[in-house]
Amino acid sequence: MDIRITKTTTPKVKPPEAELGFGKFFSDHLFAMDYSPETGWSDARIQPYAPFQIDPAAGVFHYGQAMFEGSKAFRGDDGHIRLFRAEQHARRMAIGAPRLCMPTPTEAQMHEAVKALVKVDADWVPKSEGTSLYLRPTLIATEGFLGVRPATKYLYFVIASPAGNYFGGKGLKAVRIWVETHDVRAPRGGLGATKAGANYAASLLSAMKAKKEGFDQVLWLDGKDHEFVEEVGTMNVCFIIGNSLVTPPLTDSILAGVTRDSVLVLAKEQGLTVEERPISIKEIKAAHQSGTLKEVFGTGTAAVISPVGELAFAGEKLSINGGKPGPVAEKLYAEVGAIQRGTKPDTYGWLQTID
Ligand SMILES: *Cc1c(COP(=O)(O)O)cnc(C)c1O
């Protein structure tokens, strides 16, 4: 792929690493590529970060043809920059887009796009422990046309945002979770297995209500009977019951997390029995009652591991591991982090060194 590079003439001042937070700052450049039926994917370019000009009738604004990815580049203790499982993220976009009737560049092109942007904006990869350069590939319909059908024109772009230590560098922090028994994030047969913006739109109101009640996020249950667990917030969810790690199997209403996959591999290595199977709220309550429910945590690129300290229902609260992060969560978090920073050998081929 030929990538035309136009560098900015007005580089931004980089924020101090302690103030990065998440998603607040953006690097100097972005990658973009256009699709039309006549040209296919064309005009791959890296250009200064700036607003796009898009037709107000574009499909993305009206019928929600939009999806995204999220992966990270890390600066190791040795100074080298590494991408974590970037090709898996490219594959997920390629697999998900057809559900929204969208074309994508090839997996190889999307992987190359991310690599090229990280190379150009290498100075934006922060150094301190737990920080990263978060990469956000995005695919939107740009054709200006109001009839309801898949658009004919698309834009694929990648932006990069330096991200701070998710837990502020003070170790893991457990969150309080409200079990959502009415609203649904994604029904069977819907868009749940694709990283479509629409799934996030569907989830915002519940999350907002939970926050208002003093919770951090919600636990999503299946859309049919509200009986089986699906995900937690915008993360996959794992339960440590006895010596087993139990997580819902991947269906078309659950997003196949790259972190989920990594954690399952490492958990097996640590001697846990991994069970990918439906798990009901009833089973969770029973395991809590009998004392076998040791830990609950979410997995996702942004936080890696997010321990759950409390599960709350109308009229009932389950305290998990005394409201504190548990040993399995702590160990998995440390291990993924060490692999990402290049301090633990990458025996799985998960890393790709950029420079
Ligand atoms: C992105 C996402 C995840 C986590 O996926 P990772 O690849 O681990 O970052 C889980 N659930 C939902 C709904 C998501 O959008």
mmCIF file of C-alpha atoms and ligand atoms in Angstrom:
data_model
loop_
_atom_site.group_PDB
_atom_site.id
_atom_site.type_symbol
_atom_site.label_atom_id
_atom_site.label_comp_id
_atom_site.label_asym_id
_atom_site.label_seq_id
_atom_site.Cartn_x
_atom_site.Cartn_y
_atom_site.Cartn_z
ATOM 1 C CA MET A 1 0.000 0.000 0.000
ATOM 2 C CA ASP A 2 1.337 3.420 -0.987
ATOM 3 C CA ILE A 3 0.820 5.899 1.836
ATOM 4 C CA ARG A 4 1.178 9.597 1.054
ATOM 5 C CA ILE A 5 2.535 11.398 4.119
ATOM 6 C CA THR A 6 1.885 15.097 4.767
ATOM 7 C CA LYS A 7 3.474 16.182 8.036
ATOM 8 C CA THR A 8 2.059 18.920 10.197
ATOM 9 C CA THR A 9 3.860 22.257 10.182
ATOM 10 C CA THR A 10 2.386 23.121 13.582
ATOM 11 C CA PRO A 11 3.061 20.215 15.990
ATOM 12 C CA LYS A 12 1.058 20.350 19.222
ATOM 13 C CA VAL A 13 2.580 20.741 22.664
ATOM 14 C CA LYS A 14 2.441 17.324 24.337
ATOM 15 C CA PRO A 15 0.558 17.161 27.651
ATOM 16 C CA PRO A 16 2.423 15.946 30.776
ATOM 17 C CA GLU A 17 2.089 12.131 31.095
ATOM 18 C CA ALA A 18 0.489 12.428 34.538
ATOM 19 C CA GLU A 19 -2.403 14.410 33.016
ATOM 20 C CA LEU A 20 -3.202 12.172 30.051
ATOM 21 C CA GLY A 21 -6.342 10.435 31.303
ATOM 22 C CA PHE A 22 -8.218 8.677 28.505
ATOM 23 C CA GLY A 23 -9.334 10.023 25.133
ATOM 24 C CA LYS A 24 -8.677 13.687 25.864
ATOM 25 C CA PHE A 25 -5.646 14.368 23.688
ATOM 26 C CA PHE A 26 -4.898 13.462 20.083
ATOM 27 C CA SER A 27 -1.607 13.082 18.262
ATOM 28 C CA ASP A 28 -0.444 15.315 15.412
ATOM 29 C CA HIS A 29 -1.575 13.097 12.523
ATOM 30 C CA LEU A 30 -4.271 10.720 11.334
ATOM 31 C CA PHE A 31 -4.442 8.005 8.696
ATOM 32 C CA ALA A 32 -7.273 8.128 6.142
ATOM 33 C CA MET A 33 -8.383 6.148 3.109
ATOM 34 C CA ASP A 34 -11.523 6.444 0.933
ATOM 35 C CA TYR A 35 -13.783 3.908 -0.713
ATOM 36 C CA SER A 36 -15.963 4.311 -3.771
ATOM 37 C CA PRO A 37 -17.257 1.553 -6.059
ATOM 38 C CA GLU A 38 -15.233 3.032 -8.965
ATOM 39 C CA THR A 39 -11.852 3.222 -7.236
ATOM 40 C CA GLY A 40 -12.159 0.659 -4.436
ATOM 41 C CA TRP A 41 -10.046 1.664 -1.413
ATOM 42 C CA SER A 42 -7.769 4.476 -2.527
ATOM 43 C CA ASP A 43 -5.767 7.524 -1.522
ATOM 44 C CA ALA A 44 -4.136 6.052 1.608
ATOM 45 C CA ARG A 45 -2.652 9.007 3.418
ATOM 46 C CA ILE A 46 -1.304 10.319 6.683
ATOM 47 C CA GLN A 47 -2.229 13.949 7.209
ATOM 48 C CA PRO A 48 -2.296 16.499 10.033
ATOM 49 C CA TYR A 49 -5.081 15.796 12.585
ATOM 50 C CA ALA A 50 -7.982 18.070 11.616
ATOM 51 C CA PRO A 51 -11.795 18.020 11.173
ATOM 52 C CA PHE A 52 -13.203 16.207 8.112
ATOM 53 C CA GLN A 53 -15.577 17.765 5.617
ATOM 54 C CA ILE A 54 -18.500 15.355 5.286
ATOM 55 C CA ASP A 55 -21.811 15.709 3.404
ATOM 56 C CA PRO A 56 -24.659 16.347 5.896
ATOM 57 C CA ALA A 57 -26.658 13.640 4.061
ATOM 58 C CA ALA A 58 -23.921 11.031 4.711
ATOM 59 C CA GLY A 59 -25.187 7.620 5.865
ATOM 60 C CA VAL A 60 -23.192 7.760 9.096
ATOM 61 C CA PHE A 61 -25.346 10.645 10.350
ATOM 62 C CA HIS A 62 -28.707 9.070 9.509
ATOM 63 C CA TYR A 63 -28.602 5.293 9.472
ATOM 64 C CA GLY A 64 -25.646 4.632 11.762
ATOM 65 C CA GLN A 65 -23.290 2.802 9.436
ATOM 66 C CA ALA A 66 -20.324 3.253 11.752
ATOM 67 C CA MET A 67 -17.929 1.001 13.608
ATOM 68 C CA PHE A 68 -14.583 1.286 15.288
ATOM 69 C CA GLU A 69 -11.660 -0.565 16.833
ATOM 70 C CA GLY A 70 -9.435 0.078 19.817
ATOM 71 C CA SER A 71 -5.896 -1.183 20.288
ATOM 72 C CA LYS A 72 -2.728 0.114 21.906
ATOM 73 C CA ALA A 73 0.954 0.775 21.271
ATOM 74 C CA PHE A 74 3.288 0.599 24.268
ATOM 75 C CA ARG A 75 6.744 1.999 24.904
ATOM 76 C CA GLY A 76 8.741 -0.706 26.612
ATOM 77 C CA ASP A 77 11.229 -0.255 29.419
ATOM 78 C CA ASP A 78 13.844 -0.719 26.664
ATOM 79 C CA GLY A 79 12.477 2.294 24.737
ATOM 80 C CA HIS A 80 11.065 0.224 21.856
ATOM 81 C CA ILE A 81 7.475 0.698 20.721
ATOM 82 C CA ARG A 82 5.307 -2.406 20.482
ATOM 83 C CA LEU A 83 1.812 -3.001 19.134
ATOM 84 C CA PHE A 84 -0.284 -5.521 21.085
ATOM 85 C CA ARG A 85 -2.187 -8.000 18.871
ATOM 86 C CA ALA A 86 -2.900 -5.313 16.266
ATOM 87 C CA GLU A 87 -3.613 -7.887 13.561
ATOM 88 C CA GLN A 88 -6.421 -9.338 15.725
ATOM 89 C CA HIS A 89 -8.045 -5.925 15.863
ATOM 90 C CA ALA A 90 -7.770 -5.522 12.090
ATOM 91 C CA ARG A 91 -9.331 -8.957 11.658
ATOM 92 C CA ARG A 92 -12.216 -8.094 13.968
ATOM 93 C CA MET A 93 -13.069 -5.025 11.898
ATOM 94 C CA ALA A 94 -12.898 -7.050 8.683
ATOM 95 C CA ILE A 95 -15.190 -9.710 10.157
ATOM 96 C CA GLY A 96 -17.628 -7.224 11.740
ATOM 97 C CA ALA A 97 -18.123 -4.767 8.869
ATOM 98 C CA PRO A 98 -20.254 -7.040 6.629
ATOM 99 C CA ARG A 99 -22.945 -7.128 9.390
ATOM 100 C CA LEU A 100 -23.313 -3.373 8.759
ATOM 101 C CA CYS A 101 -23.022 -3.834 4.965
ATOM 102 C CA MET A 102 -19.729 -1.949 4.986
ATOM 103 C CA PRO A 103 -16.585 -2.738 2.998
ATOM 104 C CA THR A 104 -13.195 -2.562 4.726
ATOM 105 C CA PRO A 105 -9.639 -2.272 3.478
ATOM 106 C CA THR A 106 -7.891 -5.662 3.712
ATOM 107 C CA GLU A 107 -6.703 -6.847 7.139
ATOM 108 C CA ALA A 108 -3.122 -6.313 5.965
ATOM 109 C CA GLN A 109 -3.905 -2.731 4.878
ATOM 110 C CA MET A 110 -5.618 -1.910 8.184
ATOM 111 C CA HIS A 111 -2.710 -3.370 10.129
ATOM 112 C CA GLU A 112 -0.278 -1.368 8.000
ATOM 113 C CA ALA A 113 -2.309 1.821 8.494
ATOM 114 C CA VAL A 114 -2.019 1.530 12.287
ATOM 115 C CA LYS A 115 1.708 0.769 12.093
ATOM 116 C CA ALA A 116 2.374 3.698 9.751
ATOM 117 C CA LEU A 117 0.542 6.166 11.999
ATOM 118 C CA VAL A 118 2.404 4.964 15.106
ATOM 119 C CA LYS A 119 5.705 5.397 13.246
ATOM 120 C CA VAL A 120 4.890 8.963 12.210
ATOM 121 C CA ASP A 121 3.579 9.847 15.693
ATOM 122 C CA ALA A 122 6.152 7.754 17.608
ATOM 123 C CA ASP A 123 6.917 10.740 19.873
ATOM 124 C CA TRP A 124 3.335 10.512 21.102
ATOM 125 C CA VAL A 125 3.799 7.065 22.678
ATOM 126 C CA PRO A 126 4.192 7.894 26.389
ATOM 127 C CA LYS A 127 6.853 6.245 28.561
ATOM 128 C CA SER A 128 5.600 5.864 32.121
ATOM 129 C CA GLU A 129 4.247 2.615 33.538
ATOM 130 C CA GLY A 130 0.680 1.833 32.480
ATOM 131 C CA THR A 131 0.561 4.467 29.725
ATOM 132 C CA SER A 132 0.083 3.796 26.014
ATOM 133 C CA LEU A 133 -0.878 5.295 22.693
ATOM 134 C CA TYR A 134 -4.511 4.275 22.155
ATOM 135 C CA LEU A 135 -5.358 3.686 18.484
ATOM 136 C CA ARG A 136 -8.876 4.196 17.188
ATOM 137 C CA PRO A 137 -9.494 2.885 13.648
ATOM 138 C CA THR A 138 -12.975 3.970 12.500
ATOM 139 C CA LEU A 139 -15.150 3.156 9.498
ATOM 140 C CA ILE A 140 -18.060 5.382 8.409
ATOM 141 C CA ALA A 141 -20.481 5.754 5.479
ATOM 142 C CA THR A 142 -19.866 9.068 3.693
ATOM 143 C CA GLU A 143 -22.128 8.973 0.646
ATOM 144 C CA GLY A 144 -24.614 11.878 0.669
ATOM 145 C CA PHE A 145 -27.927 10.112 -0.054
ATOM 146 C CA LEU A 146 -31.077 9.806 2.048
ATOM 147 C CA GLY A 147 -32.563 6.594 0.646
ATOM 148 C CA VAL A 148 -32.331 3.640 3.014
ATOM 149 C CA ARG A 149 -29.754 1.223 1.642
ATOM 150 C CA PRO A 150 -26.059 0.622 2.301
ATOM 151 C CA ALA A 151 -24.006 3.653 1.254
ATOM 152 C CA THR A 152 -21.670 3.412 -1.707
ATOM 153 C CA LYS A 153 -18.893 5.592 -0.238
ATOM 154 C CA TYR A 154 -16.893 5.094 2.939
ATOM 155 C CA LEU A 155 -14.050 6.580 4.937
ATOM 156 C CA TYR A 156 -11.646 4.490 7.008
ATOM 157 C CA PHE A 157 -9.476 6.498 9.364
ATOM 158 C CA VAL A 158 -7.208 5.972 12.363
ATOM 159 C CA ILE A 159 -6.625 8.500 15.123
ATOM 160 C CA ALA A 160 -4.234 8.124 18.061
ATOM 161 C CA SER A 161 -4.690 9.299 21.639
ATOM 162 C CA PRO A 162 -2.017 9.089 24.348
ATOM 163 C CA ALA A 163 -3.583 7.352 27.353
ATOM 164 C CA GLY A 164 -2.570 7.579 31.001
ATOM 165 C CA ASN A 165 -2.465 4.809 33.573
ATOM 166 C CA TYR A 166 -6.115 3.676 33.831
ATOM 167 C CA PHE A 167 -5.950 3.186 37.603
ATOM 168 C CA GLY A 168 -3.776 6.258 38.207
ATOM 169 C CA GLY A 169 -0.749 4.098 38.969
ATOM 170 C CA LYS A 170 -2.101 3.057 42.373
ATOM 171 C CA GLY A 171 -2.902 -0.565 41.535
ATOM 172 C CA LEU A 172 -6.271 -2.015 40.563
ATOM 173 C CA LYS A 173 -9.473 -0.508 41.901
ATOM 174 C CA ALA A 174 -12.717 -2.466 42.230
ATOM 175 C CA VAL A 175 -15.887 -1.034 40.689
ATOM 176 C CA ARG A 176 -19.519 -1.227 41.815
ATOM 177 C CA ILE A 177 -21.875 -2.702 39.234
ATOM 178 C CA TRP A 178 -25.645 -2.426 38.799
ATOM 179 C CA VAL A 179 -27.279 -5.504 37.247
ATOM 180 C CA GLU A 180 -29.474 -4.204 34.403
ATOM 181 C CA THR A 181 -32.693 -6.209 34.223
ATOM 182 C CA HIS A 182 -34.676 -4.107 31.752
ATOM 183 C CA ASP A 183 -32.628 -2.441 29.014
ATOM 184 C CA VAL A 184 -30.533 -4.532 26.616
ATOM 185 C CA ARG A 185 -27.128 -3.723 25.123
ATOM 186 C CA ALA A 186 -27.470 -6.101 22.192
ATOM 187 C CA PRO A 187 -30.091 -8.747 21.369
ATOM 188 C CA ARG A 188 -29.359 -12.086 19.695
ATOM 189 C CA GLY A 189 -29.296 -11.487 15.963
ATOM 190 C CA GLY A 190 -28.308 -7.846 16.491
ATOM 191 C CA LEU A 191 -25.029 -5.961 16.257
ATOM 192 C CA GLY A 192 -23.504 -7.064 19.566
ATOM 193 C CA ALA A 193 -20.601 -8.985 18.064
ATOM 194 C CA THR A 194 -19.475 -5.988 16.001
ATOM 195 C CA LYS A 195 -17.869 -2.868 17.433
ATOM 196 C CA ALA A 196 -20.714 -0.749 16.043
ATOM 197 C CA GLY A 197 -21.251 2.711 17.498
ATOM 198 C CA ALA A 198 -24.946 1.781 17.719
ATOM 199 C CA ASN A 199 -24.224 -0.697 20.559
ATOM 200 C CA TYR A 200 -22.704 2.126 22.543
ATOM 201 C CA ALA A 201 -25.700 4.383 21.870
ATOM 202 C CA ALA A 202 -27.921 1.575 23.195
ATOM 203 C CA SER A 203 -25.850 1.328 26.387
ATOM 204 C CA LEU A 204 -25.479 4.963 27.429
ATOM 205 C CA LEU A 205 -28.799 5.466 29.225
ATOM 206 C CA SER A 206 -28.394 2.436 31.517
ATOM 207 C CA ALA A 207 -24.827 3.431 32.339
ATOM 208 C CA MET A 208 -25.968 6.973 33.122
ATOM 209 C CA LYS A 209 -28.768 5.750 35.379
ATOM 210 C CA ALA A 210 -26.340 3.430 37.187
ATOM 211 C CA LYS A 211 -23.903 6.328 37.734
ATOM 212 C CA LYS A 212 -26.691 8.458 39.153
ATOM 213 C CA GLU A 213 -27.330 5.712 41.708
ATOM 214 C CA GLY A 214 -23.658 5.635 42.691
ATOM 215 C CA PHE A 215 -22.545 2.690 40.535
ATOM 216 C CA ASP A 216 -19.721 2.666 38.009
ATOM 217 C CA GLN A 217 -21.270 0.544 35.243
ATOM 218 C CA VAL A 218 -23.893 -2.103 34.524
ATOM 219 C CA LEU A 219 -23.872 -5.867 34.089
ATOM 220 C CA TRP A 220 -25.680 -6.741 30.844
ATOM 221 C CA LEU A 221 -27.951 -9.766 30.730
ATOM 222 C CA ASP A 222 -29.326 -11.615 27.725
ATOM 223 C CA GLY A 223 -31.990 -9.715 25.793
ATOM 224 C CA LYS A 224 -34.595 -12.465 25.854
ATOM 225 C CA ASP A 225 -35.041 -13.558 29.465
ATOM 226 C CA HIS A 226 -32.577 -11.369 31.390
ATOM 227 C CA GLU A 227 -31.254 -14.558 32.874
ATOM 228 C CA PHE A 228 -27.757 -15.126 31.482
ATOM 229 C CA VAL A 229 -24.793 -12.784 31.804
ATOM 230 C CA GLU A 230 -23.448 -11.134 28.648
ATOM 231 C CA GLU A 231 -20.915 -8.377 29.367
ATOM 232 C CA VAL A 232 -20.010 -5.781 31.977
ATOM 233 C CA GLY A 233 -20.110 -2.169 30.786
ATOM 234 C CA THR A 234 -18.066 -2.164 27.592
ATOM 235 C CA MET A 235 -15.996 -5.163 28.648
ATOM 236 C CA ASN A 236 -16.199 -8.950 28.575
ATOM 237 C CA VAL A 237 -16.821 -10.508 31.959
ATOM 238 C CA CYS A 238 -15.121 -13.328 33.896
ATOM 239 C CA PHE A 239 -16.148 -15.073 37.143
ATOM 240 C CA ILE A 240 -13.738 -16.993 39.329
ATOM 241 C CA ILE A 241 -15.768 -19.815 40.865
ATOM 242 C CA GLY A 242 -13.699 -22.271 42.863
ATOM 243 C CA ASN A 243 -10.681 -23.016 40.653
ATOM 244 C CA SER A 244 -12.524 -22.181 37.417
ATOM 245 C CA LEU A 245 -12.633 -19.060 35.304
ATOM 246 C CA VAL A 246 -16.152 -18.953 33.873
ATOM 247 C CA THR A 247 -17.016 -16.607 31.006
ATOM 248 C CA PRO A 248 -19.995 -16.502 28.616
ATOM 249 C CA PRO A 249 -19.351 -18.190 25.256
ATOM 250 C CA LEU A 250 -19.035 -15.914 22.217
ATOM 251 C CA THR A 251 -22.377 -15.438 20.467
ATOM 252 C CA ASP A 252 -23.655 -12.806 18.055
ATOM 253 C CA SER A 253 -24.597 -10.577 20.995
ATOM 254 C CA ILE A 254 -21.149 -10.584 22.633
ATOM 255 C CA LEU A 255 -18.050 -8.766 21.412
ATOM 256 C CA ALA A 256 -15.078 -11.100 21.001
ATOM 257 C CA GLY A 257 -12.538 -9.182 23.077
ATOM 258 C CA VAL A 258 -8.845 -9.507 22.300
ATOM 259 C CA THR A 259 -8.139 -9.019 26.021
ATOM 260 C CA ARG A 260 -10.665 -11.775 26.817
ATOM 261 C CA ASP A 261 -8.766 -14.117 24.518
ATOM 262 C CA SER A 262 -5.384 -13.159 26.035
ATOM 263 C CA VAL A 263 -6.681 -13.574 29.588
ATOM 264 C CA LEU A 264 -8.110 -17.027 28.828
ATOM 265 C CA VAL A 265 -4.710 -18.148 27.499
ATOM 266 C CA LEU A 266 -2.855 -16.825 30.568
ATOM 267 C CA ALA A 267 -5.456 -18.158 33.031
ATOM 268 C CA LYS A 268 -5.025 -21.694 31.639
ATOM 269 C CA GLU A 269 -1.262 -21.315 32.027
ATOM 270 C CA GLN A 270 -1.776 -20.313 35.647
ATOM 271 C CA GLY A 271 -3.621 -23.580 36.281
ATOM 272 C CA LEU A 272 -7.193 -22.303 36.252
ATOM 273 C CA THR A 273 -9.862 -24.342 34.483
ATOM 274 C CA VAL A 274 -11.370 -22.143 31.790
ATOM 275 C CA GLU A 275 -15.079 -22.686 31.157
ATOM 276 C CA GLU A 276 -16.692 -20.819 28.261
ATOM 277 C CA ARG A 277 -20.344 -21.504 28.954
ATOM 278 C CA PRO A 278 -23.608 -19.691 29.717
ATOM 279 C CA ILE A 279 -23.687 -18.439 33.292
ATOM 280 C CA SER A 280 -26.938 -17.304 34.871
ATOM 281 C CA ILE A 281 -27.580 -14.710 37.542
ATOM 282 C CA LYS A 282 -29.130 -17.543 39.571
ATOM 283 C CA GLU A 283 -25.844 -19.479 39.462
ATOM 284 C CA ILE A 284 -23.876 -16.381 40.478
ATOM 285 C CA LYS A 285 -26.135 -15.776 43.464
ATOM 286 C CA ALA A 286 -25.863 -19.435 44.499
ATOM 287 C CA ALA A 287 -22.047 -19.392 44.161
ATOM 288 C CA HIS A 288 -21.925 -16.210 46.249
ATOM 289 C CA GLN A 289 -24.155 -17.810 48.887
ATOM 290 C CA SER A 290 -21.990 -20.938 49.094
ATOM 291 C CA GLY A 291 -18.747 -18.937 49.147
ATOM 292 C CA THR A 292 -17.312 -20.330 45.894
ATOM 293 C CA LEU A 293 -17.642 -17.033 43.971
ATOM 294 C CA LYS A 294 -14.150 -15.636 44.535
ATOM 295 C CA GLU A 295 -13.809 -12.862 41.972
ATOM 296 C CA VAL A 296 -15.559 -11.031 39.167
ATOM 297 C CA PHE A 297 -13.753 -8.839 36.643
ATOM 298 C CA GLY A 298 -14.138 -7.236 33.231
ATOM 299 C CA THR A 299 -11.557 -7.462 30.451
ATOM 300 C CA GLY A 300 -10.906 -4.894 27.732
ATOM 301 C CA THR A 301 -8.142 -2.927 26.024
ATOM 302 C CA ALA A 302 -8.616 0.313 27.968
ATOM 303 C CA ALA A 303 -8.295 -1.053 31.542
ATOM 304 C CA VAL A 304 -7.010 -4.598 30.741
ATOM 305 C CA ILE A 305 -8.676 -5.905 33.943
ATOM 306 C CA SER A 306 -11.395 -4.133 35.884
ATOM 307 C CA PRO A 307 -12.259 -5.936 39.146
ATOM 308 C CA VAL A 308 -15.875 -5.884 40.318
ATOM 309 C CA GLY A 309 -16.262 -5.371 44.070
ATOM 310 C CA GLU A 310 -20.032 -5.350 44.214
ATOM 311 C CA LEU A 311 -22.991 -6.592 42.181
ATOM 312 C CA ALA A 312 -26.246 -4.860 43.034
ATOM 313 C CA PHE A 313 -29.839 -5.802 42.182
ATOM 314 C CA ALA A 314 -33.059 -4.181 43.235
ATOM 315 C CA GLY A 315 -33.081 -4.983 46.956
ATOM 316 C CA GLU A 316 -29.922 -7.092 47.063
ATOM 317 C CA LYS A 317 -26.162 -6.549 47.078
ATOM 318 C CA LEU A 318 -23.420 -9.126 46.595
ATOM 319 C CA SER A 319 -20.036 -8.089 47.926
ATOM 320 C CA ILE A 320 -17.263 -9.756 45.908
ATOM 321 C CA ASN A 321 -13.934 -10.503 47.637
ATOM 322 C CA GLY A 322 -14.764 -7.937 50.323
ATOM 323 C CA GLY A 323 -15.143 -5.227 47.672
ATOM 324 C CA LYS A 324 -11.456 -5.501 46.770
ATOM 325 C CA PRO A 325 -9.518 -6.643 43.678
ATOM 326 C CA GLY A 326 -8.752 -10.367 43.977
ATOM 327 C CA PRO A 327 -5.472 -12.255 43.450
ATOM 328 C CA VAL A 328 -6.416 -13.696 40.040
ATOM 329 C CA ALA A 329 -7.312 -10.233 38.699
ATOM 330 C CA GLU A 330 -4.100 -8.769 40.142
ATOM 331 C CA LYS A 331 -1.926 -11.494 38.640
ATOM 332 C CA LEU A 332 -3.525 -11.366 35.182
ATOM 333 C CA TYR A 333 -3.283 -7.567 35.155
ATOM 334 C CA ALA A 334 0.406 -7.651 36.062
ATOM 335 C CA GLU A 335 1.150 -10.370 33.537
ATOM 336 C CA VAL A 336 -0.584 -8.712 30.559
ATOM 337 C CA GLY A 337 1.104 -5.421 31.492
ATOM 338 C CA ALA A 338 4.549 -7.052 31.666
ATOM 339 C CA ILE A 339 4.087 -8.655 28.244
ATOM 340 C CA GLN A 340 2.910 -5.337 26.775
ATOM 341 C CA ARG A 341 5.945 -3.488 28.160
ATOM 342 C CA GLY A 342 8.315 -6.174 26.975
ATOM 343 C CA THR A 343 9.497 -7.171 30.473
ATOM 344 C CA LYS A 344 7.969 -10.662 30.280
ATOM 345 C CA PRO A 345 8.883 -12.800 27.244
ATOM 346 C CA ASP A 346 6.186 -12.761 24.565
ATOM 347 C CA THR A 347 5.836 -16.481 23.990
ATOM 348 C CA TYR A 348 2.618 -16.099 22.004
ATOM 349 C CA GLY A 349 3.682 -13.725 19.232
ATOM 350 C CA TRP A 350 1.334 -11.027 20.548
ATOM 351 C CA LEU A 351 3.748 -8.138 20.107
ATOM 352 C CA GLN A 352 5.062 -6.370 17.089
ATOM 353 C CA THR A 353 8.004 -4.026 17.499
ATOM 354 C CA ILE A 354 7.642 -0.807 15.518
ATOM 355 C CA ASP A 355 11.108 0.690 15.963
HETATM 356 C C1 LIG B 1 -14.238 -3.378 22.712
HETATM 357 C C2 LIG B 1 -15.191 -4.158 23.555
HETATM 358 C C3 LIG B 1 -14.756 -5.180 24.425
HETATM 359 C C4 LIG B 1 -13.313 -5.488 24.694
HETATM 360 O O1 LIG B 1 -12.578 -5.867 23.586
HETATM 361 P P1 LIG B 1 -10.987 -5.802 23.627
HETATM 362 O O2 LIG B 1 -10.576 -6.315 22.305
HETATM 363 O O3 LIG B 1 -10.548 -6.662 24.733
HETATM 364 O O4 LIG B 1 -10.637 -4.378 23.859
HETATM 365 C C5 LIG B 1 -15.725 -5.909 25.103
HETATM 366 N N1 LIG B 1 -17.026 -5.649 24.964
HETATM 367 C C6 LIG B 1 -17.480 -4.669 24.159
HETATM 368 C C7 LIG B 1 -18.933 -4.433 24.050
HETATM 369 C C8 LIG B 1 -16.578 -3.890 23.427
HETATM 370 O O5 LIG B 1 -17.036 -2.924 22.645
#
